[in-house]
CSV table of C-alpha atoms in Angstrom, one decimal:
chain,number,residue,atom,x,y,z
M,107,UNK,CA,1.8,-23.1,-32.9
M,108,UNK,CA,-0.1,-25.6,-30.4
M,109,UNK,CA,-3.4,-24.8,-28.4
M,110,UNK,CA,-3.8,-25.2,-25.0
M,111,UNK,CA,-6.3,-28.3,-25.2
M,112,UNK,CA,-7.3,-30.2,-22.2
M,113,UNK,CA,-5.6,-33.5,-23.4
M,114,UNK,CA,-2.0,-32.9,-22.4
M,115,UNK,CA,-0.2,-33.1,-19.8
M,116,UNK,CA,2.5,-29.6,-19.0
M,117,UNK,CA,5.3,-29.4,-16.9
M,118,UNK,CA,4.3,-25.7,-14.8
M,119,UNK,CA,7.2,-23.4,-13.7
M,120,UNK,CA,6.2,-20.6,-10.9
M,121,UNK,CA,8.8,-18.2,-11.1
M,122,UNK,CA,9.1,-16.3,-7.7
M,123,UNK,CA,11.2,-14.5,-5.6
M,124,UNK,CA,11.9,-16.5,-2.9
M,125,UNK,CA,10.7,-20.0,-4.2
M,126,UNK,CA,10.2,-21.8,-7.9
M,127,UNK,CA,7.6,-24.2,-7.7
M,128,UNK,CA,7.3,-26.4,-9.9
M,129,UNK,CA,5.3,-30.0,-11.1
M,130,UNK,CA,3.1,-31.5,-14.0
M,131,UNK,CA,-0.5,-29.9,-14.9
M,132,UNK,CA,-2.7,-32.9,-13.8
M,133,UNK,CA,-1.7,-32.7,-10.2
M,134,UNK,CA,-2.9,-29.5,-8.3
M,135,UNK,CA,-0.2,-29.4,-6.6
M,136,UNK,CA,3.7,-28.5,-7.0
M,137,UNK,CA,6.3,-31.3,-7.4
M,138,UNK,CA,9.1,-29.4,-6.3
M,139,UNK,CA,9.2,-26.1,-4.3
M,140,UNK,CA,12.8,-24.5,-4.4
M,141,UNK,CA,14.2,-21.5,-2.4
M,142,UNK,CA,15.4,-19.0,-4.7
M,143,UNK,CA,15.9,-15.5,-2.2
M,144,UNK,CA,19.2,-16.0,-2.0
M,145,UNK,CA,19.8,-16.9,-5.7
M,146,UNK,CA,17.7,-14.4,-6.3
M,147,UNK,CA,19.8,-11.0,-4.6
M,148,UNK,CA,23.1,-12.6,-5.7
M,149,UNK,CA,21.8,-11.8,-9.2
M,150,UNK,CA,19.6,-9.4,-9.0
M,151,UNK,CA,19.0,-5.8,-7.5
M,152,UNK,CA,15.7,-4.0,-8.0
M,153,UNK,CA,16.3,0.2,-7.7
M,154,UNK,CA,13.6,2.6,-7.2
M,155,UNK,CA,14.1,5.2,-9.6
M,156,UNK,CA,10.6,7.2,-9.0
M,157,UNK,CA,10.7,11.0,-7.6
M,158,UNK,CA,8.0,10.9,-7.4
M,159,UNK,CA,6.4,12.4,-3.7
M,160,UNK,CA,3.3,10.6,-3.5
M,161,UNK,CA,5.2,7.4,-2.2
M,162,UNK,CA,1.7,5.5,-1.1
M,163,UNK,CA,2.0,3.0,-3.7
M,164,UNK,CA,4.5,2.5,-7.0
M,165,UNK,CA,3.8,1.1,-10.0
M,166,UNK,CA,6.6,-0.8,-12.2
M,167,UNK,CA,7.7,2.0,-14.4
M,168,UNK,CA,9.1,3.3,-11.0
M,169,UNK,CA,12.0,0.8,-10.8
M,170,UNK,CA,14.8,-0.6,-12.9
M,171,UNK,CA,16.3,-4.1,-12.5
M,172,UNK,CA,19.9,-4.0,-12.8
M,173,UNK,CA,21.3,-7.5,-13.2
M,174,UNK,CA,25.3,-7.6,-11.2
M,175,UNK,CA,26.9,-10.1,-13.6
M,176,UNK,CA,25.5,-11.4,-16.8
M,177,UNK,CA,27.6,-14.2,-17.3
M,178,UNK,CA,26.8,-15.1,-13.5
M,179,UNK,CA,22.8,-15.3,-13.4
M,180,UNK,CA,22.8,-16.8,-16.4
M,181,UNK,CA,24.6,-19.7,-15.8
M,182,UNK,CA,23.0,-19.9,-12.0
M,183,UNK,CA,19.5,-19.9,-13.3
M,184,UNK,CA,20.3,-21.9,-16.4
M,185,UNK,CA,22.0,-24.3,-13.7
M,186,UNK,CA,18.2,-24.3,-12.1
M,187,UNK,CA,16.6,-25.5,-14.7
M,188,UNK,CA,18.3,-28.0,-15.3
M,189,UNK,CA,17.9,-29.6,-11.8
M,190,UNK,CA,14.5,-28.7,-12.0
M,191,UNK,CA,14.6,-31.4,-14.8
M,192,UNK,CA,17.3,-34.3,-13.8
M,193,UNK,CA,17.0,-34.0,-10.3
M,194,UNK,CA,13.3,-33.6,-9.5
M,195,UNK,CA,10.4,-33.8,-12.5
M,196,UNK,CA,13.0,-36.4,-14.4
M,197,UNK,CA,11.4,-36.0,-17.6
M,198,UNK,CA,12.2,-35.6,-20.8
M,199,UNK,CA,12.0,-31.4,-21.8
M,200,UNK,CA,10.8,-32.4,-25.2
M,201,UNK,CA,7.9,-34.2,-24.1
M,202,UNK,CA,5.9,-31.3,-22.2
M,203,UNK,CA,5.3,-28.1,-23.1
M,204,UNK,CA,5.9,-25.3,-20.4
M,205,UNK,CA,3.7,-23.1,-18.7
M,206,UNK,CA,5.4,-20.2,-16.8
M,207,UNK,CA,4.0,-18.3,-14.1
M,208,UNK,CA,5.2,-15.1,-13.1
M,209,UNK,CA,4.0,-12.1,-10.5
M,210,UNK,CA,3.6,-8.9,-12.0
M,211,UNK,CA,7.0,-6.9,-11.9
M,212,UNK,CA,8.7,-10.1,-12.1
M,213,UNK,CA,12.4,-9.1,-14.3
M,214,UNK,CA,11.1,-9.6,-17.6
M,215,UNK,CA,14.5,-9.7,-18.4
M,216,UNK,CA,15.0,-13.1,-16.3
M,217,UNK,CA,11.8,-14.5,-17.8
M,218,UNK,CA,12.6,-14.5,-21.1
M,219,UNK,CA,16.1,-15.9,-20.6
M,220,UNK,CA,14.6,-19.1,-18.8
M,221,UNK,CA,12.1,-18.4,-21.9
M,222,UNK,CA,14.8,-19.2,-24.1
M,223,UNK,CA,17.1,-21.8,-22.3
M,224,UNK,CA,13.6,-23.9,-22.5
M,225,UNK,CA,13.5,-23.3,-26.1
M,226,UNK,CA,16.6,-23.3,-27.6
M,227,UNK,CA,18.9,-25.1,-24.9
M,228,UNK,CA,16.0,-28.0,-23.7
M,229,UNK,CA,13.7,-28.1,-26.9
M,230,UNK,CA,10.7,-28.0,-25.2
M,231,UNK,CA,7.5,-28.2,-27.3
M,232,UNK,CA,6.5,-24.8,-26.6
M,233,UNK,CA,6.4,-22.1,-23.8
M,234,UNK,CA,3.6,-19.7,-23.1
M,235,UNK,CA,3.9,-16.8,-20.0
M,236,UNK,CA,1.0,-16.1,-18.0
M,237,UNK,CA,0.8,-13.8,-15.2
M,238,UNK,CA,-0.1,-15.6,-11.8
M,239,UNK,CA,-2.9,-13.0,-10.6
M,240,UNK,CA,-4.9,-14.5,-13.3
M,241,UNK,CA,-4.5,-18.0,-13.1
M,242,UNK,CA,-5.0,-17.7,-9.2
M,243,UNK,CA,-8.2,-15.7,-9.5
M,244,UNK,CA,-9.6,-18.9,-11.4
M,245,UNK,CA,-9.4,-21.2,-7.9
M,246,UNK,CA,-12.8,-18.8,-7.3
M,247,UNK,CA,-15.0,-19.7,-9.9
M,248,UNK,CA,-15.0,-16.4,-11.5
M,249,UNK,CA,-13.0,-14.1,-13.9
M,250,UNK,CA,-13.5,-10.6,-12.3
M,251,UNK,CA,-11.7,-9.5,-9.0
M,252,UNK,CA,-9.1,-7.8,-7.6
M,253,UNK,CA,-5.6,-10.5,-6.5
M,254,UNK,CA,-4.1,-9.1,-3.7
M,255,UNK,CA,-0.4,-11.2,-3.6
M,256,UNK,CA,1.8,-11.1,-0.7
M,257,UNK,CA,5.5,-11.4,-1.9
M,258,UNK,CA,8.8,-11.3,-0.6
M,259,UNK,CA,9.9,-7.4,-0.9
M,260,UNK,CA,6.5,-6.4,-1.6
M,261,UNK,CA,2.7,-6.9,-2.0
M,262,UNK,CA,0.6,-6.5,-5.4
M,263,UNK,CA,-2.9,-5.4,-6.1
M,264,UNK,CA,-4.3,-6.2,-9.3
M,265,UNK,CA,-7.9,-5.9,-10.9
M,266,UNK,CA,-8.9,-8.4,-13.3
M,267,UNK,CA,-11.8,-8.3,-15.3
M,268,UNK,CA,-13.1,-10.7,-17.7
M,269,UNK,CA,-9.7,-12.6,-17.4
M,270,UNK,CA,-7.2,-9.6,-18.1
M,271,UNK,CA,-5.6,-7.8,-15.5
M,272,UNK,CA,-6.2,-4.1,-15.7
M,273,UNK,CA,-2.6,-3.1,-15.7
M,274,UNK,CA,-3.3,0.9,-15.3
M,275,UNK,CA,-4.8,-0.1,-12.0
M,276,UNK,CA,-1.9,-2.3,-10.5
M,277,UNK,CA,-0.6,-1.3,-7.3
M,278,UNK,CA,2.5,-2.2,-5.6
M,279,UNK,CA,3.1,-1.9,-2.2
M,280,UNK,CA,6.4,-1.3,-0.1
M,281,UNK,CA,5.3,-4.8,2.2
M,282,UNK,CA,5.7,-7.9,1.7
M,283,UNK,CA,7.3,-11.3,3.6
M,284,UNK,CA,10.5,-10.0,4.4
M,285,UNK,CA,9.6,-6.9,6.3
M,286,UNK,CA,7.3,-9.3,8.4
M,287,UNK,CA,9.9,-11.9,9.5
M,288,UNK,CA,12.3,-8.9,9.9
M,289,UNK,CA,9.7,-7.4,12.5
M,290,UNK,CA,8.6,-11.0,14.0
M,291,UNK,CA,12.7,-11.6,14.6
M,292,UNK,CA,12.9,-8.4,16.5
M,293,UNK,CA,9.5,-9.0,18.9
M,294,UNK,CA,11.3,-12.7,19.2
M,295,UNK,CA,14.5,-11.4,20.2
M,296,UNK,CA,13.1,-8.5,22.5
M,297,UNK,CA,11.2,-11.4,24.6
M,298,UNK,CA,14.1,-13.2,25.3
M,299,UNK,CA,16.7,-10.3,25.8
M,300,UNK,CA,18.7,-11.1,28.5
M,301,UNK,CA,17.0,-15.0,29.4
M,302,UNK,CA,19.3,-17.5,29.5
M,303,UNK,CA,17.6,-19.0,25.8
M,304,UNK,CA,18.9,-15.2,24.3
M,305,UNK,CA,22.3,-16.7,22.5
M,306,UNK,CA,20.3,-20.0,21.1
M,307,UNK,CA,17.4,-18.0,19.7
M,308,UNK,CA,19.8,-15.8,17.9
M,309,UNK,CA,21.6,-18.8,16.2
M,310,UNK,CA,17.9,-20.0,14.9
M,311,UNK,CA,18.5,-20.4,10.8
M,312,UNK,CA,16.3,-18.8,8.3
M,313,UNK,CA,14.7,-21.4,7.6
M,314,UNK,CA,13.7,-22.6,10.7
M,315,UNK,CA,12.9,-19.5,11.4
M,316,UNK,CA,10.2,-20.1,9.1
M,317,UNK,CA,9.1,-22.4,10.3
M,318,UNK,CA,8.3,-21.1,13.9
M,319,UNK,CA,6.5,-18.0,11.9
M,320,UNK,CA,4.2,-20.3,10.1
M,321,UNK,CA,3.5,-22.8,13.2
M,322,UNK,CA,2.8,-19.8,15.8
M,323,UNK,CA,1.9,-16.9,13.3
M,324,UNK,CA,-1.9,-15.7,14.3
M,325,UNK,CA,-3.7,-12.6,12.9
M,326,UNK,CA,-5.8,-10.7,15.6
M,327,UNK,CA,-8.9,-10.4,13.4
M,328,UNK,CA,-10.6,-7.3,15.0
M,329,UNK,CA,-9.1,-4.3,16.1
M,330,UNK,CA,-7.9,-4.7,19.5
M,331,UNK,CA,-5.7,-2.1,21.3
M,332,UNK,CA,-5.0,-4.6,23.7
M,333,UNK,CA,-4.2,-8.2,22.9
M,334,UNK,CA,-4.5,-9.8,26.7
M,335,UNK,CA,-8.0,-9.0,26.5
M,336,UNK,CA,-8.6,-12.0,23.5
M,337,UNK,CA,-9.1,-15.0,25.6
M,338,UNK,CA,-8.4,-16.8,22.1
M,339,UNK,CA,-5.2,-16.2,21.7
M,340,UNK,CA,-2.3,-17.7,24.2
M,341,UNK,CA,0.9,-18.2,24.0
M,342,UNK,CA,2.2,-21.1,21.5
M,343,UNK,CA,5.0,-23.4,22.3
M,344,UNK,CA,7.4,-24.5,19.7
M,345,UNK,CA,8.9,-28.1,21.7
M,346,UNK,CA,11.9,-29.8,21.1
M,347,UNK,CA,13.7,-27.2,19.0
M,348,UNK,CA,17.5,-28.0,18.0
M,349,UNK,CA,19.7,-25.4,17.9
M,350,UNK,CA,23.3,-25.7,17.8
M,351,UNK,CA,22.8,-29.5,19.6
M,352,UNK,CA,20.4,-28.1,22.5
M,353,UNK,CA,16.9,-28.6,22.9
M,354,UNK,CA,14.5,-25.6,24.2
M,355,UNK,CA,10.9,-25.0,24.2
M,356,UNK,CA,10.4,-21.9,22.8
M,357,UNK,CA,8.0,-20.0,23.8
M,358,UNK,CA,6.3,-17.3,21.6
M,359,UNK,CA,4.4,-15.3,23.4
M,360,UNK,CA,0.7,-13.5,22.0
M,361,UNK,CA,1.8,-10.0,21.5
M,362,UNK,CA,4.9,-12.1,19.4
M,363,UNK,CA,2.2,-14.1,17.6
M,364,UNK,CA,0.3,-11.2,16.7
M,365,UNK,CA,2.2,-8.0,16.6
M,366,UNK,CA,4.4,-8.2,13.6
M,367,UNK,CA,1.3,-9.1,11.1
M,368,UNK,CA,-0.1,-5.1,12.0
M,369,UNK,CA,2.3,-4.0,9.5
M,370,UNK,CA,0.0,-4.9,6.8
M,371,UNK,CA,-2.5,-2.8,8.8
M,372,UNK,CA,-0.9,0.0,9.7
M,373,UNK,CA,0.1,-0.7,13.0
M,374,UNK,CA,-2.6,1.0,14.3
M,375,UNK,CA,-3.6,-1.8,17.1
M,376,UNK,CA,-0.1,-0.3,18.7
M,377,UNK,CA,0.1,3.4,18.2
M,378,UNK,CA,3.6,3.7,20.3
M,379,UNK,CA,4.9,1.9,16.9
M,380,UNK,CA,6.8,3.3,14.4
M,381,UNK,CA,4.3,2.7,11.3
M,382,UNK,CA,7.0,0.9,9.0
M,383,UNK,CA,4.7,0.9,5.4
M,384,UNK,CA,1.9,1.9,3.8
M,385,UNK,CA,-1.3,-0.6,4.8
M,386,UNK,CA,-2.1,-3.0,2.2
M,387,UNK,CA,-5.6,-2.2,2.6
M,388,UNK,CA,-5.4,0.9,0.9
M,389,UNK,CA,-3.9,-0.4,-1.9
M,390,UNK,CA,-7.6,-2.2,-2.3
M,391,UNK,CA,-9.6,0.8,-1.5
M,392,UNK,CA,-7.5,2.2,-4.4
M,393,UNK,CA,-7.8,0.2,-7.2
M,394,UNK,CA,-11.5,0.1,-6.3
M,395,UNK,CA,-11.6,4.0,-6.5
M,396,UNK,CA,-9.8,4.0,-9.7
M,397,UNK,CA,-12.2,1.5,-11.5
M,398,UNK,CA,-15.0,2.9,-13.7
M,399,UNK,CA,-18.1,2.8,-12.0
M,400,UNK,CA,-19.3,-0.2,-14.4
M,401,UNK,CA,-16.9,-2.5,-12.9
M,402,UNK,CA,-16.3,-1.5,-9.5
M,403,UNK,CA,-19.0,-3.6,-8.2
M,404,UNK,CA,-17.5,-6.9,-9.8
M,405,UNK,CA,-14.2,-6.1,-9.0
M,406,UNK,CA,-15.3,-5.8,-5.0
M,407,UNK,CA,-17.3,-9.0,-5.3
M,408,UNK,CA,-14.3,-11.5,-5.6
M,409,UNK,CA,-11.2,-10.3,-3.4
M,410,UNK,CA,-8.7,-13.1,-3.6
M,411,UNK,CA,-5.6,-13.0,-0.7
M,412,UNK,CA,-2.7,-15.0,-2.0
M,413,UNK,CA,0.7,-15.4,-0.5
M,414,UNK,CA,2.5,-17.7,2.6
M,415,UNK,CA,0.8,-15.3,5.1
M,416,UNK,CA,-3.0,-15.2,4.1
M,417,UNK,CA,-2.7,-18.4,4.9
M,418,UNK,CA,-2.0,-17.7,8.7
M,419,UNK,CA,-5.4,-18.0,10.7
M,420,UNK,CA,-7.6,-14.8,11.2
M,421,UNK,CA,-5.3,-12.8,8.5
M,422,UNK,CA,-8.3,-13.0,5.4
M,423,UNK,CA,-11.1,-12.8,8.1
M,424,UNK,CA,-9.1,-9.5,9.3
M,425,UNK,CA,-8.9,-8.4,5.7
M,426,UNK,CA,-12.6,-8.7,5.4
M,427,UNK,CA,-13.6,-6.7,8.7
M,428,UNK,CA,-11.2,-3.9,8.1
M,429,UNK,CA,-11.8,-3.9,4.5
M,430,UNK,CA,-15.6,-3.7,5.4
M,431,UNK,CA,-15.1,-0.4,7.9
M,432,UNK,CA,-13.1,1.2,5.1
M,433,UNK,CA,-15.3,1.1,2.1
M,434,UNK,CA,-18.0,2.4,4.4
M,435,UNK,CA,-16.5,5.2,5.2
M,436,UNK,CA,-15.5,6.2,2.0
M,437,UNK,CA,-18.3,7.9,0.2
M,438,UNK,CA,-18.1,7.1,-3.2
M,439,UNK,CA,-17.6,3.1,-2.1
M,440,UNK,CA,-19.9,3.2,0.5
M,441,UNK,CA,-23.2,1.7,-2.2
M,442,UNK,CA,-20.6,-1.6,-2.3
M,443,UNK,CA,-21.0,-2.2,1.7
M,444,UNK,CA,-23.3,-4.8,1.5
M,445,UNK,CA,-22.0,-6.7,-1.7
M,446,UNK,CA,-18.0,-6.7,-1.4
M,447,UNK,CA,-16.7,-9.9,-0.5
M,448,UNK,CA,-13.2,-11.8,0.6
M,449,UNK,CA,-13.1,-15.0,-1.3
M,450,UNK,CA,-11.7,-18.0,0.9
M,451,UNK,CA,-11.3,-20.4,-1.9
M,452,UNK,CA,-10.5,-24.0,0.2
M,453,UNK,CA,-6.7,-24.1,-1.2
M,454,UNK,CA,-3.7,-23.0,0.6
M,455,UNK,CA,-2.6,-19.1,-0.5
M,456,UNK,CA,0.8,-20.3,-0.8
M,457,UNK,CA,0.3,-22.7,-4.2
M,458,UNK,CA,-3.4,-20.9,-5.4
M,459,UNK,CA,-1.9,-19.8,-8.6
M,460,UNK,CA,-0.2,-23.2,-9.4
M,461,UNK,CA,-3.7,-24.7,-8.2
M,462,UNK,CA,-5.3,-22.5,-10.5
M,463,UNK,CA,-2.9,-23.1,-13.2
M,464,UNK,CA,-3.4,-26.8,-13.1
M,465,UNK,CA,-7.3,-26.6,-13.1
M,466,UNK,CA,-7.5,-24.0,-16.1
M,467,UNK,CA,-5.5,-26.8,-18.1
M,468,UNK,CA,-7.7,-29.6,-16.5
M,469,UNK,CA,-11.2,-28.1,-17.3
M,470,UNK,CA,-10.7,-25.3,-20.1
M,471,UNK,CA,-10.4,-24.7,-23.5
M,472,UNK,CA,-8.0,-21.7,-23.7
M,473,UNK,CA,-7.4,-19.7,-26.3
M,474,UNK,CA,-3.6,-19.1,-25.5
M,475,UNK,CA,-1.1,-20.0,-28.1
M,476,UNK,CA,2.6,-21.2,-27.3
M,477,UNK,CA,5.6,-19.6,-28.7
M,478,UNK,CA,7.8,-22.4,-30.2
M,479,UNK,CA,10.1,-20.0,-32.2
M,480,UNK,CA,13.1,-18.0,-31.2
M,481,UNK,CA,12.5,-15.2,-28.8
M,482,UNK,CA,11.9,-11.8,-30.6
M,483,UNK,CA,13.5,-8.9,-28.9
M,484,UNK,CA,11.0,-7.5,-26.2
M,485,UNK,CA,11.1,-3.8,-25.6
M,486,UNK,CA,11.3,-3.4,-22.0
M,487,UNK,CA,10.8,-0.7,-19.1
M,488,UNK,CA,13.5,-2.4,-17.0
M,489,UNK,CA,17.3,-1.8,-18.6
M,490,UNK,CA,19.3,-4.3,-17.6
M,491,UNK,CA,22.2,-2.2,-18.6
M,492,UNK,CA,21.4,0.4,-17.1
M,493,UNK,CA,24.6,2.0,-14.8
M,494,UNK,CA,24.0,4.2,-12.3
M,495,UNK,CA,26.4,6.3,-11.3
């Protein structure tokens, strides 16, 4: 068994959703950054199983992960990997031990496979798992707070204290990326529906798609029933897009820009709306109201956004005025008012817990061992055999 020490250089693997990221832990930032959605659903499909009626928030006992083709993931990911190494951090496996990052409710399943292909298959020095909500609550200087991390099919809350996530207290959330760009596409369409620019904007890709999200995406941070009335906030142009060999300017107009990010909010700045999920915000409000009363004032001092879309302007300042409103109207919260804060640590959301990752190595002296053995047999919640009828 080998130490973490602060001499070596490791090769760190974020294991997502939609992207791997991965890149060597004395620069702060990725090497590589890989889509994996599509990967990702060909292998996988993640079932709610819960009946239960309070369907506010979930927690990961009320899913199963039921893998479509063993032999299939297992070469596709394995096939991963190893690109990962020939193609991209071209280095040798056996001279860097691995750190793997993984969100909470990751398949644990998936994990340990890649867990083993490193071990077995690449002969890696060692591998040690750590769960990204930590890591990325180290880019703030402090070991207490509650991670709130924006994923693809859904968003996580989770309270850390002392450096270990309280995992009675994690809350998942029906939102996340998808339901946003799903939303955005729909105000984008809807704006041009019957211009002459309707058939090119519906043969925009997914990934430029993205693209246009990130570059015009802008969160109204106050509540604002109507969004002409914010003289800072105009229309953005996305020039000299190519679609299908013809240029356009497209232009995305404010209630574009904004509209589609209320999901996370409620949609309340729009009450003709269908309100599509449950507001992310509550999920804070109830982590806080489950914590003992010792740590419920730590916890609220360090609230960390992470995700692609806290990095969008306005969306943690928003975070912090609603947040604000809501702990002061809830009586038992209402003493942590004046001391509950939004940290804005000066790193992107998008690569925090990599960031974070990399620093821990850099700076501290963990007491984390690796696993350089075979894989023991984990009991898990998730059956991957599991058939349902």
């Amino acid at each position: 068994m080998d130490e973490i020490g602060t001499n070596k250089n490791y090769i760190i693997i974020l294991l997502g959703r939609r992207h791997v990221k991965a890149g060597f832990s004395k620069k702060m930032e990725p090497f590589v950054i890989l889509q994996t959605s599509e990967l990702f659903s060909k292998c996988v499909d993640v079932l709610e199983i819960s009946e239960n009626d309070n369907t506010n928030f979930s927690k990961e006992s009320d899913y199963v992960t039921v893998f479509k083709d063993p032999i299939n993931w297992k070469r596709s990911w394995s096939s991963l990997i190893r690109m990962l190494y020939t193609d991209y951090l071209m280095s040798n496996p056996k001279d860097y031990p691995v750190i793997l990052l993984e969100r909470p409710f990751f398949p644990i399943e998936l994990s340990n496979y890649i867990k083993q292909i490193l071990l077995e298959n690449y002969q890696v020095p060692g591998v040690k798992k750590i769960s990204e909500p930590i890591v990325s609550l180290f880019t703030t200087g402090f070991k207490t707070g509650i991670v709130v991390d924006i994923g693809t099919n859904e968003t996580i809350v989770c309270p850390i204290y002392d450096g270990y996530p309280i995992e009675y207290n994690v809350k998942i959330i029906n939102c996340g990326y998808d339901d946003f760009k799903k939303k955005f596409m729909n105000e984008l369409f809807s704006q041009y529906k019957e211009k002459p620019e309707e058939d090119i904007i519906k043969e925009i890709s997914n990934d430029l798609m993205d693209d246009i999200i990130f570059q015009s995406g802008i969160v109204n941070h106050e509540f604002n029933n109507n969004i002409e009335s914010n003289p800072n906030i105009t229309d953005f142009t996305y020039e000299n897009l190519i679609v299908k060999d013809k240029y356009i300017n497209l232009v995305v107009d404010k209630n574009t820009r904004t509209k589609p990010f209320e999901i996370f909010f409620g949609d309340k700045a729009f009450p003709n709306s269908e309100v599509i999920h449950h507001i992310v915000l509550d999920g804070i409000i109830q982590v806080l109201l489950n914590s003992n009363i010792e740590t419920r004032k730590e916890l609220s001092q360090n609230i960390l956004i992470c995700g692609g879309l806290a990095s969008v302007p306005g969306f943690e300042r928003r975070v912090s005025s609603e947040l604000g409103e809501l702990i002061s109207n809830e009586k038992i919260l209402k003493p942590l008012a004046d001391h509950f804060f939004v940290t804005c640590p000066p790193i992107s959301p998008f690569i925090r817990s990599y960031y974070g990752t990399a620093l821990m190595l850099q700076h501290e002296k963990i007491n984390y061992n690796f696993e350089n053995t075979n894989l023991q047999r984990i009991s898990s919640k998730i059956n991957s055999k599991l058939e349902i009828a």
